[in-house]
Coordinates of C-alpha atoms and ligand atoms in Angstrom, one line a residue:
M181 CA 0.0 0.0 0.0
A182 CA 2.7 2.5 1.0
E183 CA 4.7 1.3 -1.9
H184 CA 1.9 2.0 -4.3
L185 CA 1.3 5.5 -2.9
L186 CA 5.0 6.2 -3.3
Q187 CA 5.0 5.2 -6.9
A188 CA 2.0 7.4 -7.7
S189 CA 3.6 10.3 -6.0
R190 CA 6.9 9.6 -7.7
Q191 CA 5.4 9.8 -11.2
R192 CA 3.7 13.1 -10.4
Q193 CA 6.8 14.6 -8.9
V194 CA 9.1 13.5 -11.6
K195 CA 6.8 15.0 -14.2
A196 CA 6.7 18.3 -12.4
M197 CA 10.5 18.4 -11.9
T198 CA 11.2 17.5 -15.5
A199 CA 9.0 20.3 -16.7
A200 CA 10.8 22.7 -14.5
A201 CA 14.2 21.4 -15.7
G202 CA 14.0 23.3 -19.0
S203 CA 16.7 22.8 -21.5
A204 CA 18.7 20.5 -19.3
G205 CA 15.6 18.5 -18.7
Q206 CA 16.6 15.4 -20.6
A207 CA 18.2 13.9 -17.5
A208 CA 16.1 12.5 -14.7
V209 CA 15.7 14.8 -11.8
P210 CA 15.5 13.5 -8.3
L211 CA 12.4 12.4 -6.4
L212 CA 11.3 14.6 -3.5
L213 CA 8.2 13.9 -1.6
C214 CA 6.4 14.8 1.5
A215 CA 5.2 11.7 3.3
L216 CA 4.7 10.4 6.8
L217 CA 4.9 6.8 5.5
A218 CA 8.1 6.6 3.6
P219 CA 10.6 3.8 3.3
G220 CA 14.3 4.2 4.4
S221 CA 15.7 5.8 7.5
A222 CA 14.5 8.8 9.4
Y223 CA 16.7 11.7 10.7
V224 CA 15.4 14.3 13.2
L225 CA 16.4 17.9 12.9
D226 CA 15.7 19.6 16.3
D227 CA 16.9 22.6 18.3
S228 CA 14.9 21.9 21.5
D229 CA 18.1 20.6 23.3
G230 CA 20.2 23.6 22.3
L231 CA 22.5 24.2 19.3
G232 CA 25.9 22.9 18.2
R233 CA 29.0 25.1 17.5
E234 CA 29.0 28.5 15.8
F235 CA 29.7 28.4 12.1
D236 CA 32.6 30.6 11.0
G237 CA 32.4 30.3 7.2
I238 CA 33.7 28.7 4.0
G239 CA 36.7 30.4 2.3
A240 CA 39.7 30.1 0.1
V241 CA 43.4 31.0 0.0
S242 CA 45.0 33.4 -2.5
G243 CA 48.7 32.9 -2.6
G244 CA 50.8 30.2 -1.0
G245 CA 52.3 30.9 -3.5
A246 CA 51.4 33.2 -6.3
T247 CA 48.3 31.3 -7.2
S248 CA 46.3 34.4 -8.3
R249 CA 49.2 35.8 -10.4
L250 CA 47.6 35.5 -13.9
L251 CA 44.2 36.8 -12.7
V252 CA 45.6 40.3 -12.3
N253 CA 46.3 40.6 -16.1
Y254 CA 42.9 39.5 -17.3
P255 CA 41.1 42.0 -19.5
E256 CA 37.8 43.4 -18.4
P257 CA 35.0 42.4 -18.3
Y258 CA 36.4 38.9 -17.7
R259 CA 38.4 39.8 -14.6
S260 CA 35.4 41.3 -12.9
Q261 CA 33.2 38.3 -13.9
I262 CA 35.7 35.9 -12.3
L263 CA 35.7 38.0 -9.1
D264 CA 31.9 37.9 -9.1
Y265 CA 31.9 34.1 -9.4
L266 CA 34.2 34.0 -6.4
F267 CA 32.9 36.7 -4.0
K268 CA 29.6 38.2 -5.0
P269 CA 26.8 37.2 -2.5
N270 CA 24.1 35.0 -4.0
F271 CA 25.9 34.6 -7.3
G272 CA 28.5 31.9 -7.2
A273 CA 30.9 30.6 -4.6
S274 CA 29.9 33.6 -2.5
L275 CA 32.9 33.0 -0.2
H276 CA 32.7 34.0 3.5
I277 CA 36.5 34.1 4.1
L278 CA 39.5 35.2 2.0
K279 CA 42.9 34.2 3.3
V280 CA 46.0 35.7 1.7
E281 CA 49.7 35.1 1.7
I282 CA 51.8 37.8 3.4
G283 CA 54.5 37.9 0.6
G284 CA 57.9 37.1 2.0
D285 CA 60.1 37.3 -1.2
G286 CA 60.4 33.5 -1.1
Q287 CA 59.2 30.9 -3.6
T288 CA 56.2 29.3 -1.9
T289 CA 54.9 26.6 -4.4
D290 CA 53.7 28.2 -7.7
G291 CA 55.8 31.4 -7.5
T292 CA 57.0 34.2 -5.3
E293 CA 55.1 37.1 -3.7
P294 CA 56.9 40.3 -2.7
S295 CA 57.4 41.4 0.9
H296 CA 56.2 44.8 2.2
M297 CA 59.8 45.0 3.7
H298 CA 62.5 43.7 1.4
Y299 CA 65.1 44.9 4.0
A300 CA 65.2 46.6 7.3
L301 CA 63.7 50.2 7.0
D302 CA 62.1 49.4 3.7
E303 CA 58.3 49.7 3.7
N304 CA 55.9 49.6 0.8
Y305 CA 52.3 48.5 0.9
F306 CA 51.5 48.5 -2.8
R307 CA 53.5 45.5 -3.9
G308 CA 51.9 42.4 -5.2
Y309 CA 48.2 41.7 -5.9
E310 CA 46.8 40.6 -2.6
W311 CA 45.9 44.1 -1.5
W312 CA 44.0 44.6 -4.7
L313 CA 42.3 41.2 -4.4
M314 CA 41.2 41.9 -0.8
K315 CA 39.7 45.2 -1.9
E316 CA 37.9 43.5 -4.8
A317 CA 36.5 40.9 -2.4
K318 CA 35.4 43.5 0.1
K319 CA 33.7 45.6 -2.6
R320 CA 31.5 42.6 -3.4
N321 CA 31.0 41.4 0.2
P322 CA 31.7 44.0 2.8
N323 CA 31.3 41.3 5.5
I324 CA 34.0 39.0 4.1
T325 CA 36.4 37.7 6.8
L326 CA 40.1 38.6 5.9
M327 CA 43.1 36.5 7.1
G328 CA 46.8 36.9 6.6
L329 CA 49.5 34.3 6.9
P330 CA 53.3 34.3 6.1
W331 CA 54.6 31.5 4.0
S332 CA 58.1 32.8 3.9
F333 CA 60.0 35.7 5.5
P334 CA 62.6 37.9 3.9
G335 CA 66.2 36.9 4.8
W336 CA 67.1 40.0 6.9
L337 CA 64.6 38.9 9.6
G338 CA 66.5 35.7 10.2
K339 CA 69.9 37.4 9.9
G340 CA 70.7 35.3 7.0
F341 CA 68.9 32.1 8.2
N342 CA 65.5 31.0 7.0
W343 CA 64.2 31.4 10.5
P344 CA 61.8 34.1 11.8
Y345 CA 62.4 33.5 15.5
V346 CA 65.8 35.0 15.8
N347 CA 64.4 38.3 17.1
L348 CA 60.8 37.8 18.2
Q349 CA 60.0 41.5 18.5
L350 CA 61.3 42.2 15.0
T351 CA 59.2 39.5 13.4
A352 CA 56.1 40.6 15.3
Y353 CA 56.8 44.2 14.2
Y354 CA 57.1 43.0 10.6
V355 CA 53.8 41.1 10.7
V356 CA 51.9 43.8 12.7
S357 CA 53.2 46.4 10.2
W358 CA 51.4 44.5 7.4
I359 CA 48.1 44.7 9.3
V360 CA 48.6 48.4 10.1
G361 CA 49.5 49.0 6.4
A362 CA 46.4 47.2 5.2
K363 CA 44.3 49.6 7.2
H364 CA 46.3 52.7 6.6
Y365 CA 46.8 52.4 2.8
H366 CA 43.8 50.3 1.8
D367 CA 41.2 50.6 4.6
L368 CA 41.2 46.8 5.0
D369 CA 40.5 45.4 8.4
I370 CA 42.4 42.1 8.9
D371 CA 40.4 39.8 11.1
Y372 CA 42.8 36.9 11.7
I373 CA 46.6 36.6 11.6
G374 CA 48.5 33.4 11.4
I375 CA 52.1 32.3 12.5
W376 CA 54.1 30.5 9.8
N377 CA 52.5 28.2 7.1
E378 CA 53.2 24.5 7.8
R379 CA 56.4 25.3 9.6
A380 CA 57.6 25.6 13.3
F381 CA 55.8 27.8 15.8
D382 CA 57.5 29.5 18.7
I383 CA 55.4 29.8 21.9
N384 CA 57.1 33.0 23.0
Y385 CA 56.6 34.5 19.5
I386 CA 52.9 34.0 19.6
K387 CA 52.7 35.7 23.0
V388 CA 54.9 38.6 21.7
L389 CA 52.7 38.9 18.7
R390 CA 49.5 39.2 20.8
R391 CA 51.2 41.9 23.0
M392 CA 52.3 43.9 20.0
L393 CA 48.8 43.7 18.4
N394 CA 47.3 45.0 21.6
Y395 CA 49.9 47.7 21.9
Q396 CA 49.0 48.9 18.4
G397 CA 45.3 49.0 19.4
L398 CA 44.5 45.8 17.4
Q399 CA 42.8 43.8 20.1
Q400 CA 40.1 42.8 17.6
V401 CA 42.6 40.9 15.4
K402 CA 42.5 37.3 16.3
I403 CA 45.3 34.8 16.3
I404 CA 45.1 31.4 14.5
A405 CA 47.7 28.8 15.1
S406 CA 49.6 27.0 13.8
D407 CA 48.4 26.2 10.2
N408 CA 50.0 22.8 10.4
L409 CA 48.9 19.7 12.4
W410 CA 46.5 19.6 15.4
E411 CA 49.5 18.6 17.5
P412 CA 51.8 19.9 18.9
I413 CA 50.0 23.2 19.2
S414 CA 47.0 21.8 21.0
A415 CA 49.2 20.0 23.6
S416 CA 51.3 23.2 24.1
M417 CA 48.1 25.2 24.7
L418 CA 46.9 22.7 27.4
L419 CA 50.2 23.1 29.2
D420 CA 50.4 26.9 29.0
S421 CA 47.5 29.0 30.2
E422 CA 48.8 32.2 28.6
L423 CA 49.3 30.5 25.2
L424 CA 45.8 29.1 25.6
R425 CA 44.5 32.6 26.2
V426 CA 46.2 34.3 23.3
I427 CA 45.3 31.8 20.5
D428 CA 41.7 32.2 19.4
V429 CA 41.4 29.5 16.7
I430 CA 43.3 26.2 16.2
G431 CA 43.8 25.8 12.4
A432 CA 44.9 22.5 11.0
H433 CA 45.8 21.6 7.3
Y434 CA 44.3 18.7 5.4
P435 CA 42.8 17.1 8.6
G436 CA 40.9 14.4 6.6
T437 CA 37.7 15.6 8.4
R438 CA 39.2 14.5 11.8
T439 CA 40.5 16.3 14.8
V440 CA 42.3 15.0 18.0
K441 CA 41.3 14.9 21.7
D442 CA 43.8 17.6 22.8
A443 CA 42.4 20.1 20.3
R444 CA 38.8 19.5 21.6
L445 CA 40.0 19.8 25.2
T446 CA 41.2 23.4 24.5
E447 CA 37.6 24.3 23.9
K448 CA 38.8 26.6 21.1
K449 CA 37.3 27.0 17.7
L450 CA 38.7 24.4 15.3
W451 CA 39.2 25.2 11.6
S452 CA 40.4 23.4 8.6
S453 CA 42.5 26.4 7.7
E454 CA 43.8 24.7 4.5
D455 CA 42.1 21.9 2.6
F456 CA 41.0 20.7 -0.8
S457 CA 44.1 21.2 -3.1
T458 CA 42.6 18.8 -5.6
L459 CA 42.2 19.0 -9.4
N460 CA 38.9 20.9 -9.9
S461 CA 37.3 18.1 -11.9
D462 CA 34.1 16.4 -10.7
V463 CA 36.3 14.3 -8.3
G464 CA 37.7 17.6 -6.8
A465 CA 34.1 18.8 -6.5
G466 CA 33.2 15.6 -4.7
C467 CA 36.1 16.0 -2.3
W468 CA 34.9 19.6 -1.6
G469 CA 31.3 18.6 -1.1
R470 CA 32.1 15.8 1.3
I471 CA 34.6 17.7 3.4
L472 CA 32.4 20.8 3.7
N473 CA 29.8 18.7 5.6
Q474 CA 32.1 16.1 7.3
N475 CA 34.7 18.5 8.6
Y476 CA 32.0 19.5 11.1
I477 CA 30.3 16.1 11.6
N478 CA 33.5 14.2 12.2
G479 CA 35.9 16.9 13.4
Y480 CA 33.8 19.8 14.9
M481 CA 35.5 22.2 12.4
T482 CA 33.5 25.3 11.9
A483 CA 35.4 26.8 9.0
T484 CA 36.9 25.2 5.9
I485 CA 39.4 27.1 3.6
A486 CA 40.3 25.8 0.2
W487 CA 43.8 26.0 -1.3
N488 CA 43.4 27.6 -3.7
L489 CA 40.9 30.3 -4.6
V490 CA 41.4 30.4 -8.3
A491 CA 43.9 28.4 -10.4
S492 CA 45.6 31.5 -12.0
Y493 CA 49.1 30.0 -12.6
Y494 CA 50.4 27.9 -15.5
E495 CA 48.9 24.5 -15.4
Q496 CA 52.3 22.8 -15.7
L497 CA 53.4 24.2 -12.3
P498 CA 52.8 22.1 -9.1
Y499 CA 49.1 21.5 -8.4
G500 CA 47.9 22.7 -11.7
R501 CA 44.2 23.5 -11.7
C502 CA 43.8 22.9 -8.0
G503 CA 41.7 26.0 -7.5
L504 CA 37.9 26.4 -7.0
M505 CA 37.8 27.6 -10.6
T506 CA 40.3 28.1 -13.5
A507 CA 41.5 31.4 -14.9
Q508 CA 45.0 30.7 -16.4
E509 CA 44.8 32.6 -19.8
P510 CA 44.9 36.3 -19.4
W511 CA 45.9 36.6 -23.1
S512 CA 42.6 35.1 -24.3
G513 CA 40.3 36.0 -21.4
H514 CA 39.2 32.3 -21.3
Y515 CA 38.2 31.0 -17.9
V516 CA 36.2 28.1 -16.5
V517 CA 33.6 28.2 -13.7
E518 CA 34.4 24.7 -12.4
A519 CA 32.1 22.5 -10.3
P520 CA 33.7 23.4 -6.9
I521 CA 32.2 26.9 -7.3
W522 CA 28.7 25.4 -7.3
I523 CA 29.5 23.0 -4.5
S524 CA 30.6 26.0 -2.4
A525 CA 27.3 27.8 -3.3
H526 CA 25.3 25.0 -1.7
T527 CA 26.6 26.0 1.7
T528 CA 27.7 29.6 1.3
Q529 CA 24.6 31.1 -0.2
F530 CA 22.4 29.7 2.5
T531 CA 24.4 30.3 5.7
Q532 CA 26.5 33.2 7.2
P533 CA 29.3 33.2 9.8
G534 CA 27.5 33.6 13.1
W535 CA 24.9 31.0 12.2
Y536 CA 24.9 27.8 14.4
Y537 CA 25.1 24.1 13.5
L538 CA 22.3 22.0 14.9
K539 CA 23.4 19.2 17.3
T540 CA 21.4 16.9 15.1
V541 CA 23.9 16.4 12.2
G542 CA 25.5 13.1 11.1
H543 CA 25.9 10.3 8.6
L544 CA 23.3 8.7 6.5
E545 CA 22.6 5.0 6.9
K546 CA 23.7 4.0 3.4
G547 CA 26.6 6.5 3.1
G548 CA 26.7 10.3 2.8
S549 CA 26.0 12.9 5.5
Y550 CA 23.8 15.8 6.5
V551 CA 24.3 19.0 8.4
A552 CA 21.7 21.7 9.4
L553 CA 22.4 25.3 10.4
T554 CA 20.2 28.1 11.7
D555 CA 20.5 31.8 12.2
G556 CA 18.6 31.5 15.5
L557 CA 15.7 33.6 13.9
G558 CA 13.8 30.7 12.5
N559 CA 15.8 30.1 9.3
L560 CA 17.0 26.6 8.6
T561 CA 19.5 25.3 6.0
I562 CA 20.0 21.6 5.5
I563 CA 22.8 20.3 3.3
V564 CA 22.8 16.6 2.3
E565 CA 25.7 15.0 0.4
T566 CA 26.2 11.5 -0.9
M567 CA 29.7 11.7 -2.4
S568 CA 31.0 8.2 -3.3
H569 CA 34.5 7.1 -2.3
K570 CA 35.7 6.8 -5.9
H571 CA 34.4 10.3 -6.8
S572 CA 35.4 12.3 -3.7
M573 CA 39.0 11.5 -3.0
C574 CA 41.0 14.6 -2.1
I575 CA 44.7 14.8 -2.9
R576 CA 45.4 14.0 0.8
P577 CA 45.1 12.3 3.2
L578 CA 44.3 8.7 2.2
L579 CA 40.5 8.2 2.3
P580 CA 39.4 5.0 4.1
Y581 CA 36.9 3.0 2.1
F582 CA 33.2 3.6 2.6
N583 CA 30.1 2.6 0.6
V584 CA 27.3 4.9 -0.7
S585 CA 24.2 3.4 -2.3
R586 CA 20.7 4.4 -3.3
Q587 CA 18.5 5.2 -0.3
F588 CA 15.4 7.0 0.9
A589 CA 16.1 9.5 3.7
T590 CA 13.3 11.1 5.7
F591 CA 14.0 14.3 7.6
I592 CA 11.7 15.3 10.4
L593 CA 11.7 18.9 11.5
K594 CA 11.1 19.5 15.2
G595 CA 11.5 22.3 17.8
S596 CA 11.5 25.8 16.2
F597 CA 11.5 24.2 12.8
S598 CA 8.3 22.1 13.1
E599 CA 6.1 24.8 11.6
I600 CA 8.2 25.7 8.6
P601 CA 5.8 25.7 5.6
E602 CA 8.2 25.6 2.7
L603 CA 11.8 24.8 1.8
Q604 CA 13.7 25.9 -1.3
V605 CA 15.5 23.1 -2.9
W606 CA 18.9 23.3 -4.7
Y607 CA 20.4 20.2 -6.4
T608 CA 23.7 19.0 -7.8
K609 CA 24.6 15.6 -9.3
L610 CA 28.2 15.1 -10.4
G611 CA 29.3 12.5 -13.0
K612 CA 28.2 11.6 -16.5
P613 CA 27.4 14.7 -18.6
S614 CA 24.0 13.3 -19.5
E615 CA 23.0 13.1 -15.8
R616 CA 24.9 16.1 -14.5
F617 CA 23.3 19.0 -12.7
L618 CA 25.2 21.8 -11.1
F619 CA 23.4 23.9 -8.4
K620 CA 20.0 23.7 -10.0
Q621 CA 16.9 25.0 -8.3
L622 CA 14.1 22.5 -8.1
D623 CA 10.5 23.1 -7.1
S624 CA 10.1 24.0 -3.5
L625 CA 8.8 21.5 -1.0
W626 CA 5.6 22.2 0.9
L627 CA 5.6 20.7 4.4
L628 CA 2.2 21.8 5.8
D629 CA 0.4 18.5 5.0
S630 CA 3.2 16.3 6.1
G631 CA 3.7 17.4 9.7
G632 CA 7.1 18.9 9.0
S633 CA 8.7 15.9 7.3
F634 CA 9.9 15.1 3.8
T635 CA 11.7 12.2 2.1
L636 CA 14.6 12.4 -0.4
E637 CA 15.5 9.7 -2.8
L638 CA 19.3 9.8 -2.8
Q639 CA 21.7 8.4 -5.4
E640 CA 25.5 8.5 -5.4
D641 CA 27.3 11.8 -5.9
E642 CA 24.4 14.2 -5.1
L643 CA 24.2 17.3 -3.1
F644 CA 20.9 18.8 -1.9
T645 CA 20.4 22.1 -0.1
L646 CA 16.9 22.6 1.5
T647 CA 16.5 26.0 3.0
T648 CA 14.1 28.7 4.2
L649 CA 16.2 31.4 2.5
T650 CA 14.9 32.5 -0.9
A651 CA 17.8 34.8 -2.1
G652 CA 20.0 32.0 -3.6
S653 CA 20.8 32.3 -7.3
K654 CA 23.0 30.7 -9.9
G655 CA 24.8 33.7 -11.4
S656 CA 25.9 33.6 -15.0
Y657 CA 27.6 35.6 -17.7
L658 CA 27.8 35.0 -21.5
L659 CA 30.5 32.4 -22.2
P660 CA 34.0 33.8 -22.0
P661 CA 36.3 33.8 -25.1
K662 CA 37.6 30.4 -26.3
S663 CA 40.9 29.0 -25.0
Q664 CA 44.0 30.1 -27.0
P665 CA 47.6 29.1 -26.8
F666 CA 50.1 31.6 -25.4
P667 CA 50.6 34.2 -28.2
C668 CA 53.8 34.3 -30.3
V669 CA 54.1 38.0 -29.6
Y670 CA 53.4 39.2 -26.1
K671 CA 54.2 42.6 -24.7
D672 CA 54.4 43.6 -21.0
D673 CA 56.4 46.4 -19.4
F674 CA 55.8 44.9 -16.0
N675 CA 54.8 48.3 -14.6
V676 CA 51.1 48.3 -15.2
G677 CA 48.3 47.5 -12.8
P678 CA 48.5 45.7 -9.5
I679 CA 51.6 43.5 -9.8
Ligands
LIG857 C1 26.5 41.9 6.3 O1 26.2 41.5 7.7 C2 25.1 42.3 8.2 C3 24.9 41.9 9.7 O2 25.0 40.5 9.8 C4 23.8 41.9 7.4 O3 22.7 42.6 7.8 C5 24.1 42.3 5.9 O4 23.0 41.9 5.1 C6 25.4 41.7 5.4 N1 25.7 42.2 4.1 C7 26.0 41.4 3.0 C8 26.3 42.0 1.7 O5 26.0 40.1 3.1
LIG858 C1 15.1 34.5 7.8 O1 16.0 35.3 7.1 C2 15.4 36.4 6.5 C3 16.5 37.0 5.6 O2 17.6 37.3 6.3 C4 14.8 37.3 7.5 O3 14.2 38.4 6.9 C5 13.8 36.5 8.3 O4 13.3 37.3 9.4 C6 14.4 35.3 8.9 N1 13.5 34.4 9.7 C7 12.5 33.7 9.2 C8 11.6 32.9 10.1 O5 12.3 33.6 8.0
LIG859 C1 27.5 -1.2 -1.1 O1 26.1 -1.3 -0.6 C2 25.2 -1.9 -1.6 C3 23.8 -1.8 -1.0 O2 23.8 -1.9 0.4 C4 25.6 -3.3 -1.8 O3 24.7 -3.9 -2.7 C5 27.0 -3.4 -2.3 O4 27.5 -4.7 -2.5 C6 28.0 -2.6 -1.4 N1 29.3 -2.6 -2.0 C7 30.4 -2.8 -1.4 C8 31.7 -2.8 -2.2 O5 30.5 -3.1 -0.2

């Protein structure tokens, strides 16, 4: 009997969905239904027992190193279009966080970014393109969180050695000058400052940095440490109450969605402060979709930051095309809005830093996961992912095997959410072109007749966002120019624009 009802309902729904699918409508769209009697497992979303951790956002790294270099030279209107796909709210990736390299005159993966102090007594806050990029991001989203992190330091700080901890005051002065310069010359407020990318930290340096920030009136600038592993920074914090006090966020790189006990014991915010780093194909998109949910579910991480923002360096360099989108041809204007942009949108367009995760988040019975977040004002955003093992491997770490298979998942809204009448539905399916959808809006779901519950039919490699927010949109521009090889004749005087 229930089976029969389900079938009838399915045909109706699929018809409605296919009609709505327009030109891409040849592929089957998913089954959504409101039902009390549905097969499969049930998951309760409830805030009556309080909320989980505060959400801090989804972001990306520019630099580390020189990853945005070619973007600067793009002709308009393409350069602005790319920036819109990255930062404009309710348009594309709509990122909440931009983390930039503090150039240190050293080669830091795909190139070198210039320091604001090449030598002692040198000061210049107009070198490189990160200032320009931060201003472009801020123009589009005034609320974007800005972070700075050194990857390398100019040699004079280490008195000839590659070591920033020779003179702690001097290194703190160097870093604080960058923050003061950002405000003074560019009116940019830096929100978070890091220590040294994937290198050693020095406990006394972190304390000196905090003191110097306060001395400069920069109490609001928070410290994140140590942009490497969870340990040993977490253990050091548990043994040193001053260190525990001065560090605001523990940031780990490529955590594989997991954290460690010491990090949790600090009761600090935990971030995946560098992650992804995977070719931006559908497998990279699968990686990104899986970790955006599971970094919180498995590891309590409340922000995830992709390396890198936009693949704007030659593809033959290390980690070619490991950005959320690709813009590596300033001579032609060609760029590609890759799938990770739309995966980001599933979370970023329907949440904001300052929202809270519900406590009721977790794994689905036949593989995949769900999170739910609220603004505390009655809005609810649910993100469900079913990325398969084969199609969601990140470049690191090794991903233990898991199985994802077709399933029905029923979600039951309780607490403040039990009366929600309608949810907007956004859908992605990665894989074969004939079955592929990227961030497509489906018909909304009406919940009034179903007592606040609904059922999704889930296949592998899908992403659903169900939300009370109505402002989401899939931004688009006319197709950019076609890809072209590097021109035989190319002129540059190396003095134009933000370089
Ligand atoms: C910025 O944040 C404020 C306060 O949360 C909000 O009212 C405003 O809409 C946000 N602006 C944008 C562009 O997101
Ligand atoms: C949800 O968010 C919108 C837009 O920010 C806001 O106007 C509204 O008051 C919020 N609450 C509910 C219950 O919709
Ligand atoms: C994955 O799960 C499906 C359905 O439960 C099952 O048929 C299949 O054999 C499983 N695959 C593996 C490799 O375990």
